[in-house]
């Protein structure tokens, strides 16, 4: 397969081999998300956003594994360096209990270590005065540890603040912050004192009233944190305006409330800047990252982290050696290939290509996005589902979010030709669904 000439080509989806793999999987797997029966065959050709499934269908993947494969498939920047790495055992080390070297001295090591990754993360958060990192394995763990350091820093921690539409993970602590879909929280015990407000200027006003020292019912000094996704992900790719973000920032400043920016989906270049926070007049005290970084990370200023040993820790913190190398190589590729500017440019190009669809089809309520987090909102959830299905039949992988939104997250190095193919396929998919609806 050549990325320059690859084209989506679908015979049957799911084909017979994919069906066998899916059946095997479900013999012992707990039910989980599984958006479609697409089965990626890791032994077959894949390059950039193109991959091959278990039956030889070629797909154009505009999901980037829900932002966790930011450079697409088999990016040479990652693969060439990884080929130099001879697998070792143990590949996973108890990341908070032992140190690791990748050979030589830190200055001349051929491959980046977990320590280099943390160093780089402080470099790309230096504008927020962040100098300390705690590595974990997943987004939810990054959020758990962000909350823990904030609770730890608050003298009487009683409250936490979140927004309607939020999604921050599925562990018991993190799920208390979720306000996107009831399935995440329903019936589970939750952290006490978590308050939510609408994700809008009206919400910030309501928060201001709640925190008012005279008339409010939440003493600001008892608020351990306010958490928000600078661009809401699972909740429906909601891109806030500058006024909202700066009002949130001002309110937190005024009341000295630590601000956690959950950049797990929006960070590491996805929006055309390293962090979506960078687009705004907005200064987080803690950033959580994962997905594109391949490991979880809680990043902040040293004074927010506990001094006491073992207060925060994890056996497999930092994922494994390979994952943290991948994280470092991803950040290096972003620098080397100007992928922030590229994602910004291509993101605008994607929205320009999508905009005419909104004029053409009544079913489209909105087209929006920031960088390469792009979304189409439909009038109904059924329309969204039908278009995703029709796009898949044509070889384009997309994802849903919110109630009736379709999201597109191509790799950060997506090319014009790939944007053209994807939008043509989407156009066909929407046309077929619209035709079927009027028959
Ligand atoms: C904004 C945000 N926070 C947290 C998480 C949880 O990350 P993980 O699934 O790695 O636990 C996600 C995952 O989708 C996310 O999008």
CSV table of C-alpha atoms and ligand atoms in Angstrom, one decimal:
chain,number,residue,atom,x,y,z
A,1,UNK,CA,0.0,0.0,0.0
A,2,UNK,CA,1.2,3.5,-0.9
A,3,UNK,CA,-0.3,6.3,1.1
A,4,UNK,CA,-0.1,8.5,-2.0
A,5,UNK,CA,-2.4,6.3,-4.0
A,6,UNK,CA,-4.4,4.2,-1.5
A,7,UNK,CA,-8.1,4.3,-1.8
A,8,UNK,CA,-10.9,2.9,0.4
A,9,UNK,CA,-12.2,-0.4,-1.1
A,10,UNK,CA,-14.9,-2.4,0.6
A,11,UNK,CA,-16.3,-5.7,-0.5
A,12,UNK,CA,-18.3,-6.6,2.6
A,13,UNK,CA,-18.3,-5.1,6.1
A,14,UNK,CA,-18.2,-7.0,8.4
A,15,UNK,CA,-16.8,-9.8,6.2
A,16,UNK,CA,-16.8,-13.5,7.3
A,17,UNK,CA,-13.3,-13.3,8.9
A,18,UNK,CA,-14.1,-10.2,10.8
A,19,UNK,CA,-17.2,-11.9,12.1
A,20,UNK,CA,-15.2,-14.8,13.4
A,21,UNK,CA,-12.8,-12.5,15.2
A,22,UNK,CA,-15.7,-10.6,16.7
A,23,UNK,CA,-17.3,-13.8,17.8
A,24,UNK,CA,-14.1,-15.0,19.4
A,25,UNK,CA,-13.7,-11.7,21.2
A,26,UNK,CA,-17.2,-11.8,22.7
A,27,UNK,CA,-16.8,-15.4,24.0
A,28,UNK,CA,-14.9,-13.9,26.9
A,29,UNK,CA,-15.0,-10.1,26.7
A,30,UNK,CA,-17.2,-8.0,28.9
A,31,UNK,CA,-19.6,-5.9,26.9
A,32,UNK,CA,-18.1,-2.5,26.3
A,33,UNK,CA,-18.3,0.3,23.8
A,34,UNK,CA,-17.5,-1.3,20.4
A,35,UNK,CA,-18.8,1.2,17.9
A,36,UNK,CA,-18.6,-1.1,14.9
A,37,UNK,CA,-17.6,-4.6,13.8
A,38,UNK,CA,-14.6,-3.3,11.9
A,39,UNK,CA,-11.6,-5.6,12.7
A,40,UNK,CA,-8.2,-4.1,12.0
A,41,UNK,CA,-5.7,-6.8,10.7
A,42,UNK,CA,-2.3,-5.8,12.2
A,43,UNK,CA,-0.5,-8.1,9.8
A,44,UNK,CA,-1.8,-6.4,6.7
A,45,UNK,CA,-0.9,-3.1,5.0
A,46,UNK,CA,-1.6,0.2,6.8
A,47,UNK,CA,-0.2,3.6,6.3
A,48,UNK,CA,-1.3,7.1,7.4
A,49,UNK,CA,-5.1,7.0,7.8
A,50,UNK,CA,-5.4,3.9,5.6
A,51,UNK,CA,-5.7,0.4,7.1
A,52,UNK,CA,-6.8,-3.1,6.1
A,53,UNK,CA,-9.4,-5.1,7.9
A,54,UNK,CA,-9.5,-8.8,8.5
A,55,UNK,CA,-11.2,-9.5,5.2
A,56,UNK,CA,-8.9,-7.3,3.1
A,57,UNK,CA,-11.2,-4.2,3.0
A,58,UNK,CA,-9.2,-1.0,2.8
A,59,UNK,CA,-10.6,1.7,5.1
A,60,UNK,CA,-9.9,5.4,5.5
A,61,UNK,CA,-9.7,5.8,9.3
A,62,UNK,CA,-10.9,9.3,10.4
A,63,UNK,CA,-11.1,8.2,14.0
A,64,UNK,CA,-7.3,7.8,14.8
A,65,UNK,CA,-8.4,5.2,17.4
A,66,UNK,CA,-10.4,7.9,19.3
A,67,UNK,CA,-7.3,10.3,19.2
A,68,UNK,CA,-5.0,7.6,20.6
A,69,UNK,CA,-3.1,7.0,17.3
A,70,UNK,CA,-2.4,10.7,16.5
A,71,UNK,CA,0.0,9.9,13.6
A,72,UNK,CA,-2.1,7.3,12.0
A,73,UNK,CA,-0.8,3.8,11.1
A,74,UNK,CA,2.9,3.0,10.8
A,75,UNK,CA,4.1,6.5,10.7
A,76,UNK,CA,7.8,6.3,9.7
A,77,UNK,CA,8.7,8.8,12.4
A,78,UNK,CA,7.6,6.4,15.0
A,79,UNK,CA,8.4,3.1,13.3
A,80,UNK,CA,12.0,3.9,12.1
A,81,UNK,CA,13.1,4.7,15.7
A,82,UNK,CA,11.2,1.8,17.2
A,83,UNK,CA,12.9,-0.6,14.8
A,84,UNK,CA,16.2,0.4,16.6
A,85,UNK,CA,14.7,-0.7,19.9
A,86,UNK,CA,15.3,-4.4,20.6
A,87,UNK,CA,12.4,-5.6,22.7
A,88,UNK,CA,13.5,-6.3,26.3
A,89,UNK,CA,11.9,-8.2,29.1
A,90,UNK,CA,10.6,-6.9,31.4
A,91,UNK,CA,9.2,-4.3,29.0
A,92,UNK,CA,6.9,-3.0,31.7
A,93,UNK,CA,8.7,-1.8,34.8
A,94,UNK,CA,7.2,-0.6,38.1
A,95,UNK,CA,7.4,2.9,36.8
A,96,UNK,CA,7.0,4.7,40.2
A,97,UNK,CA,9.2,2.2,42.1
A,98,UNK,CA,12.2,1.9,39.8
A,99,UNK,CA,14.3,4.2,37.5
A,100,UNK,CA,15.2,3.2,33.9
A,101,UNK,CA,17.9,4.3,31.5
A,102,UNK,CA,17.8,3.8,27.8
A,103,UNK,CA,21.5,3.5,27.6
A,104,UNK,CA,24.5,5.8,27.9
A,105,UNK,CA,24.0,9.0,29.8
A,106,UNK,CA,20.7,10.9,29.7
A,107,UNK,CA,22.3,13.4,27.2
A,108,UNK,CA,23.4,10.8,24.7
A,109,UNK,CA,20.7,8.1,25.0
A,110,UNK,CA,19.6,7.0,21.6
A,111,UNK,CA,16.0,6.5,22.6
A,112,UNK,CA,13.9,8.7,24.9
A,113,UNK,CA,13.2,7.3,28.4
A,114,UNK,CA,10.3,8.0,30.7
A,115,UNK,CA,12.4,10.7,32.3
A,116,UNK,CA,12.9,12.4,28.9
A,117,UNK,CA,9.1,12.2,28.3
A,118,UNK,CA,8.4,14.0,31.6
A,119,UNK,CA,11.1,16.6,30.9
A,120,UNK,CA,9.5,17.2,27.5
A,121,UNK,CA,6.0,17.5,29.0
A,122,UNK,CA,7.3,20.3,31.4
A,123,UNK,CA,8.8,22.0,28.4
A,124,UNK,CA,5.5,22.1,26.5
A,125,UNK,CA,3.6,23.3,29.6
A,126,UNK,CA,6.2,25.8,30.7
A,127,UNK,CA,3.9,28.7,29.7
A,128,UNK,CA,1.6,27.6,32.6
A,129,UNK,CA,4.7,27.4,34.9
A,130,UNK,CA,4.3,23.6,35.1
A,131,UNK,CA,7.4,21.7,36.1
A,132,UNK,CA,6.3,18.4,37.5
A,133,UNK,CA,4.7,15.3,36.0
A,134,UNK,CA,3.1,12.1,37.3
A,135,UNK,CA,2.9,9.4,34.7
A,136,UNK,CA,0.2,6.8,34.8
A,137,UNK,CA,-1.4,4.4,32.3
A,138,UNK,CA,-4.7,5.9,31.2
A,139,UNK,CA,-6.7,9.0,31.0
A,140,UNK,CA,-8.9,8.1,33.9
A,141,UNK,CA,-5.9,7.6,36.1
A,142,UNK,CA,-4.5,11.0,35.0
A,143,UNK,CA,-7.8,12.5,36.1
A,144,UNK,CA,-7.8,10.6,39.4
A,145,UNK,CA,-4.4,11.9,40.3
A,146,UNK,CA,-5.3,15.4,39.2
A,147,UNK,CA,-8.2,15.3,41.6
A,148,UNK,CA,-6.0,13.8,44.4
A,149,UNK,CA,-3.4,16.5,44.2
A,150,UNK,CA,-6.1,19.2,44.3
A,151,UNK,CA,-7.9,17.6,47.2
A,152,UNK,CA,-4.5,17.3,49.0
A,153,UNK,CA,-3.8,21.0,48.5
A,154,UNK,CA,-7.2,22.2,49.8
A,155,UNK,CA,-7.4,22.6,53.6
A,156,UNK,CA,-11.1,21.7,53.8
A,157,UNK,CA,-11.8,19.9,50.5
A,158,UNK,CA,-15.5,19.5,50.2
A,159,UNK,CA,-16.4,20.4,46.7
A,160,UNK,CA,-15.4,20.0,43.1
A,161,UNK,CA,-16.9,21.7,40.0
A,162,UNK,CA,-17.7,20.3,36.6
A,163,UNK,CA,-19.8,21.2,33.5
A,164,UNK,CA,-22.8,19.8,31.8
A,165,UNK,CA,-21.7,17.6,28.9
A,166,UNK,CA,-18.4,16.7,30.6
A,167,UNK,CA,-16.6,13.4,30.2
A,168,UNK,CA,-13.5,12.6,32.3
A,169,UNK,CA,-13.2,8.8,32.5
A,170,UNK,CA,-14.9,5.7,34.0
A,171,UNK,CA,-13.1,5.0,37.2
A,172,UNK,CA,-15.1,5.6,40.4
A,173,UNK,CA,-13.7,9.0,41.1
A,174,UNK,CA,-13.5,10.3,37.6
A,175,UNK,CA,-17.0,9.2,36.7
A,176,UNK,CA,-18.4,11.5,39.4
A,177,UNK,CA,-17.3,14.4,37.2
A,178,UNK,CA,-19.2,13.1,34.1
A,179,UNK,CA,-22.3,14.8,32.8
A,180,UNK,CA,-22.5,13.6,29.2
A,181,UNK,CA,-24.4,10.3,29.3
A,182,UNK,CA,-26.2,8.7,32.2
A,183,UNK,CA,-24.7,5.2,31.3
A,184,UNK,CA,-21.4,6.3,32.8
A,185,UNK,CA,-22.6,7.2,36.3
A,186,UNK,CA,-26.0,5.7,36.8
A,187,UNK,CA,-26.2,3.7,40.1
A,188,UNK,CA,-22.5,4.0,41.0
A,189,UNK,CA,-21.4,5.5,44.3
A,190,UNK,CA,-19.9,9.0,43.7
A,191,UNK,CA,-17.6,11.5,45.2
A,192,UNK,CA,-19.6,13.9,47.4
A,193,UNK,CA,-19.8,17.6,46.7
A,194,UNK,CA,-19.4,17.6,42.9
A,195,UNK,CA,-21.5,20.5,41.5
A,196,UNK,CA,-22.2,21.1,37.8
A,197,UNK,CA,-23.3,24.1,35.8
A,198,UNK,CA,-24.2,24.6,32.1
A,199,UNK,CA,-21.3,24.8,29.7
A,200,UNK,CA,-22.1,28.4,28.8
A,201,UNK,CA,-21.8,32.0,30.0
A,202,UNK,CA,-25.1,31.4,31.9
A,203,UNK,CA,-23.3,28.5,33.7
A,204,UNK,CA,-20.4,30.7,34.7
A,205,UNK,CA,-22.9,33.2,36.1
A,206,UNK,CA,-24.6,30.5,38.1
A,207,UNK,CA,-21.2,29.4,39.4
A,208,UNK,CA,-20.4,33.0,40.4
A,209,UNK,CA,-23.7,33.1,42.4
A,210,UNK,CA,-23.0,29.7,44.1
A,211,UNK,CA,-19.5,30.9,45.1
A,212,UNK,CA,-20.5,34.3,46.2
A,213,UNK,CA,-19.1,34.6,49.8
A,214,UNK,CA,-22.2,36.5,51.0
A,215,UNK,CA,-25.1,34.9,49.2
A,216,UNK,CA,-23.7,31.7,47.7
A,217,UNK,CA,-23.9,28.2,49.3
A,218,UNK,CA,-20.4,26.9,48.3
A,219,UNK,CA,-17.5,28.4,50.3
A,220,UNK,CA,-14.8,28.9,47.6
A,221,UNK,CA,-12.0,27.9,50.1
A,222,UNK,CA,-13.6,24.5,50.2
A,223,UNK,CA,-13.6,23.9,46.5
A,224,UNK,CA,-10.7,21.6,45.6
A,225,UNK,CA,-10.9,22.1,41.8
A,226,UNK,CA,-12.8,23.0,38.8
A,227,UNK,CA,-12.3,20.6,35.9
A,228,UNK,CA,-13.2,21.2,32.2
A,229,UNK,CA,-12.3,19.9,28.8
A,230,UNK,CA,-11.2,22.9,26.8
A,231,UNK,CA,-13.1,21.3,23.9
A,232,UNK,CA,-15.7,18.9,25.1
A,233,UNK,CA,-15.1,15.4,23.6
A,234,UNK,CA,-17.6,12.7,24.3
A,235,UNK,CA,-20.2,15.3,25.2
A,236,UNK,CA,-20.4,16.4,21.5
A,237,UNK,CA,-17.3,18.2,20.3
A,238,UNK,CA,-18.4,21.5,21.8
A,239,UNK,CA,-16.0,24.3,21.1
A,240,UNK,CA,-16.3,27.0,23.7
A,241,UNK,CA,-16.0,30.7,22.8
A,242,UNK,CA,-13.2,32.9,24.1
A,243,UNK,CA,-15.5,34.8,26.4
A,244,UNK,CA,-16.6,31.6,28.2
A,245,UNK,CA,-13.1,30.3,28.7
A,246,UNK,CA,-11.8,33.6,30.0
A,247,UNK,CA,-14.7,34.0,32.4
A,248,UNK,CA,-14.0,30.5,33.8
A,249,UNK,CA,-10.4,31.4,34.2
A,250,UNK,CA,-11.2,34.8,35.9
A,251,UNK,CA,-13.6,33.1,38.3
A,252,UNK,CA,-11.0,30.5,39.3
A,253,UNK,CA,-8.4,33.2,39.8
A,254,UNK,CA,-10.7,35.3,41.9
A,255,UNK,CA,-11.5,32.5,44.3
A,256,UNK,CA,-8.1,30.8,44.1
A,257,UNK,CA,-9.7,27.6,42.8
A,258,UNK,CA,-7.3,25.2,41.0
A,259,UNK,CA,-8.3,24.8,37.4
A,260,UNK,CA,-7.8,21.3,35.8
A,261,UNK,CA,-7.8,21.2,32.0
A,262,UNK,CA,-8.6,17.7,30.8
A,263,UNK,CA,-6.7,17.6,27.6
A,264,UNK,CA,-6.9,13.8,27.2
A,265,UNK,CA,-8.8,14.1,23.9
A,266,UNK,CA,-8.0,17.7,22.9
A,267,UNK,CA,-4.3,17.8,23.7
A,268,UNK,CA,-1.0,16.9,22.0
A,269,UNK,CA,-1.7,18.8,18.8
A,270,UNK,CA,-5.2,17.7,18.1
A,271,UNK,CA,-6.6,21.2,17.9
A,272,UNK,CA,-3.7,22.7,16.0
A,273,UNK,CA,-2.0,23.9,19.2
A,274,UNK,CA,-0.2,21.6,21.6
A,275,UNK,CA,-3.1,22.1,24.1
A,276,UNK,CA,-6.6,23.3,23.3
A,277,UNK,CA,-6.1,25.6,26.3
A,278,UNK,CA,-3.5,27.5,24.3
A,279,UNK,CA,-6.2,28.9,22.0
A,280,UNK,CA,-7.7,30.8,24.9
A,281,UNK,CA,-7.0,33.4,27.6
A,282,UNK,CA,-7.0,30.5,30.0
A,283,UNK,CA,-4.3,29.3,32.5
A,284,UNK,CA,-4.8,25.8,33.9
A,285,UNK,CA,-3.1,24.8,37.1
A,286,UNK,CA,-3.2,21.1,36.2
A,287,UNK,CA,-3.3,19.5,32.8
A,288,UNK,CA,-4.3,15.8,32.2
A,289,UNK,CA,-3.1,14.1,29.1
A,290,UNK,CA,-3.3,10.5,27.7
A,291,UNK,CA,-4.5,9.0,24.4
A,292,UNK,CA,-2.1,10.6,21.9
A,293,UNK,CA,0.6,10.5,24.5
A,294,UNK,CA,0.2,6.7,24.8
A,295,UNK,CA,0.5,6.9,28.6
A,296,UNK,CA,-1.4,8.9,31.2
A,297,UNK,CA,0.1,12.2,32.6
A,298,UNK,CA,-0.9,14.6,35.3
A,299,UNK,CA,1.1,17.7,34.8
A,300,UNK,CA,1.3,20.7,37.2
A,301,UNK,CA,3.5,22.8,39.4
A,302,UNK,CA,5.7,21.1,41.9
A,303,UNK,CA,4.0,22.7,44.9
A,304,UNK,CA,0.7,21.0,44.1
A,305,UNK,CA,2.2,17.5,44.3
A,306,UNK,CA,2.6,15.8,47.7
A,307,UNK,CA,6.1,15.4,49.1
A,308,UNK,CA,5.2,12.3,51.0
A,309,UNK,CA,6.4,9.2,49.4
A,310,UNK,CA,3.7,6.7,48.2
A,311,UNK,CA,1.0,9.3,48.5
A,312,UNK,CA,0.5,9.0,44.8
A,313,UNK,CA,2.0,6.0,43.0
A,314,UNK,CA,1.2,3.1,40.7
A,315,UNK,CA,3.0,-0.2,39.8
A,316,UNK,CA,2.6,0.3,36.1
A,317,UNK,CA,2.8,4.1,36.1
A,318,UNK,CA,4.2,5.4,32.8
A,319,UNK,CA,2.7,2.5,30.9
A,320,UNK,CA,5.5,0.5,29.6
A,321,UNK,CA,8.9,1.4,28.2
A,322,UNK,CA,7.6,1.2,24.6
A,323,UNK,CA,4.6,3.3,25.2
A,324,UNK,CA,6.5,6.1,26.8
A,325,UNK,CA,9.0,6.0,23.9
A,326,UNK,CA,6.0,6.3,21.5
A,327,UNK,CA,4.8,9.2,23.5
A,328,UNK,CA,8.2,11.0,23.2
A,329,UNK,CA,8.5,10.2,19.5
A,330,UNK,CA,5.0,11.5,18.8
A,331,UNK,CA,6.0,14.8,20.5
A,332,UNK,CA,9.3,14.9,18.6
A,333,UNK,CA,7.4,14.3,15.3
A,334,UNK,CA,5.0,17.1,16.0
A,335,UNK,CA,8.0,19.5,16.5
A,336,UNK,CA,10.0,18.2,13.5
A,337,UNK,CA,7.2,18.3,11.0
A,338,UNK,CA,5.4,21.4,12.2
A,339,UNK,CA,2.3,19.3,12.8
A,340,UNK,CA,0.7,22.0,15.0
A,341,UNK,CA,0.6,24.4,12.0
A,342,UNK,CA,-0.3,21.6,9.7
A,343,UNK,CA,-3.2,20.4,11.9
A,344,UNK,CA,-4.4,24.0,12.2
A,345,UNK,CA,-4.3,24.4,8.4
A,346,UNK,CA,-5.9,21.1,7.6
A,347,UNK,CA,-8.5,21.5,10.3
A,348,UNK,CA,-9.6,24.7,8.6
A,349,UNK,CA,-9.5,23.0,5.2
A,350,UNK,CA,-11.7,20.2,6.6
A,351,UNK,CA,-14.3,22.7,7.9
A,352,UNK,CA,-14.2,24.5,4.6
A,353,UNK,CA,-14.9,21.3,2.8
A,354,UNK,CA,-17.7,20.3,5.2
A,355,UNK,CA,-19.5,23.7,5.2
A,356,UNK,CA,-21.2,23.3,1.8
A,357,UNK,CA,-22.7,20.0,3.1
A,358,UNK,CA,-24.6,22.0,5.7
A,359,UNK,CA,-26.1,24.2,3.0
A,360,UNK,CA,-27.0,21.2,0.9
A,361,UNK,CA,-28.6,18.9,3.4
A,362,UNK,CA,-31.4,19.8,5.7
A,363,UNK,CA,-30.4,17.0,8.1
A,364,UNK,CA,-27.2,18.9,9.1
A,365,UNK,CA,-27.8,21.3,12.0
A,366,UNK,CA,-24.2,22.4,12.5
A,367,UNK,CA,-20.6,21.9,11.3
A,368,UNK,CA,-18.0,22.9,13.8
A,369,UNK,CA,-14.5,22.1,15.1
A,370,UNK,CA,-11.1,23.3,16.2
A,371,UNK,CA,-8.1,22.0,14.4
A,372,UNK,CA,-8.6,18.3,13.6
A,373,UNK,CA,-11.5,17.9,16.1
A,374,UNK,CA,-14.3,18.3,13.6
A,375,UNK,CA,-18.0,17.6,14.1
A,376,UNK,CA,-21.2,17.4,12.2
A,377,UNK,CA,-24.4,17.7,14.2
A,378,UNK,CA,-27.5,16.1,12.8
A,379,UNK,CA,-31.1,16.8,13.5
A,380,UNK,CA,-31.7,13.4,15.1
A,381,UNK,CA,-29.6,10.6,16.6
A,382,UNK,CA,-31.0,8.2,13.9
A,383,UNK,CA,-29.7,10.4,11.1
A,384,UNK,CA,-26.2,10.4,12.7
A,385,UNK,CA,-26.3,6.6,13.1
A,386,UNK,CA,-27.5,6.1,9.5
A,387,UNK,CA,-24.8,8.4,8.1
A,388,UNK,CA,-22.0,6.6,10.1
A,389,UNK,CA,-23.2,3.3,8.8
A,390,UNK,CA,-23.4,4.6,5.2
A,391,UNK,CA,-19.9,6.1,5.5
A,392,UNK,CA,-18.6,2.8,6.8
A,393,UNK,CA,-20.1,0.9,3.9
A,394,UNK,CA,-18.1,3.2,1.6
A,395,UNK,CA,-14.9,2.7,3.6
A,396,UNK,CA,-14.8,5.7,5.8
A,397,UNK,CA,-14.5,5.2,9.6
A,398,UNK,CA,-16.1,7.9,11.7
A,399,UNK,CA,-17.3,8.2,15.3
A,400,UNK,CA,-20.3,9.5,17.1
A,401,UNK,CA,-20.3,11.7,20.2
A,402,UNK,CA,-22.9,13.6,22.1
A,403,UNK,CA,-26.5,12.6,21.2
A,404,UNK,CA,-26.5,13.3,17.5
A,405,UNK,CA,-23.0,14.4,16.5
A,406,UNK,CA,-20.6,12.7,14.2
A,407,UNK,CA,-16.9,13.4,14.9
A,408,UNK,CA,-13.9,13.3,12.6
A,409,UNK,CA,-10.4,13.0,14.0
A,410,UNK,CA,-8.0,12.3,11.1
A,411,UNK,CA,-4.3,11.9,11.9
A,412,UNK,CA,-2.4,15.1,12.6
A,413,UNK,CA,-0.4,14.8,9.3
A,414,UNK,CA,-3.6,14.2,7.2
A,415,UNK,CA,-3.1,15.3,3.6
A,416,UNK,CA,-5.4,17.2,1.2
A,417,UNK,CA,-6.1,14.2,-0.9
A,418,UNK,CA,-7.3,12.3,2.2
A,419,UNK,CA,-9.6,15.1,3.3
A,420,UNK,CA,-11.0,15.2,-0.3
A,421,UNK,CA,-11.7,11.5,-0.3
A,422,UNK,CA,-13.3,11.6,3.2
A,423,UNK,CA,-15.6,14.5,2.5
A,424,UNK,CA,-16.6,13.0,-0.9
A,425,UNK,CA,-17.5,9.8,0.9
A,426,UNK,CA,-19.4,11.6,3.6
A,427,UNK,CA,-21.3,13.6,1.0
A,428,UNK,CA,-22.3,10.3,-0.7
A,429,UNK,CA,-23.3,8.8,2.6
A,430,UNK,CA,-25.4,11.8,3.7
A,431,UNK,CA,-27.0,11.9,0.2
A,432,UNK,CA,-27.9,8.2,0.4
A,433,UNK,CA,-29.5,8.6,3.8
A,434,UNK,CA,-31.3,11.8,2.8
A,435,UNK,CA,-32.6,10.0,-0.4
A,436,UNK,CA,-33.8,7.1,1.7
A,437,UNK,CA,-35.6,9.4,4.1
A,438,UNK,CA,-37.6,11.1,1.4
A,439,UNK,CA,-38.6,7.9,-0.5
B,1,LIG,C1,-11.6,14.1,27.9
B,1,LIG,C2,-11.4,12.7,28.4
B,1,LIG,N1,-11.0,12.5,29.7
B,1,LIG,C3,-10.8,11.3,30.1
B,1,LIG,C4,-10.9,10.2,29.3
B,1,LIG,C5,-10.6,8.8,29.9
B,1,LIG,O1,-9.5,8.3,29.3
B,1,LIG,P1,-9.2,6.7,29.3
B,1,LIG,O2,-10.3,6.1,28.5
B,1,LIG,O3,-7.8,6.6,28.8
B,1,LIG,O4,-9.3,6.3,30.8
B,1,LIG,C6,-11.3,10.3,28.0
B,1,LIG,C7,-11.5,9.2,27.1
B,1,LIG,O5,-12.2,9.2,26.1
B,1,LIG,C8,-11.6,11.7,27.5
B,1,LIG,O6,-12.0,11.9,26.2
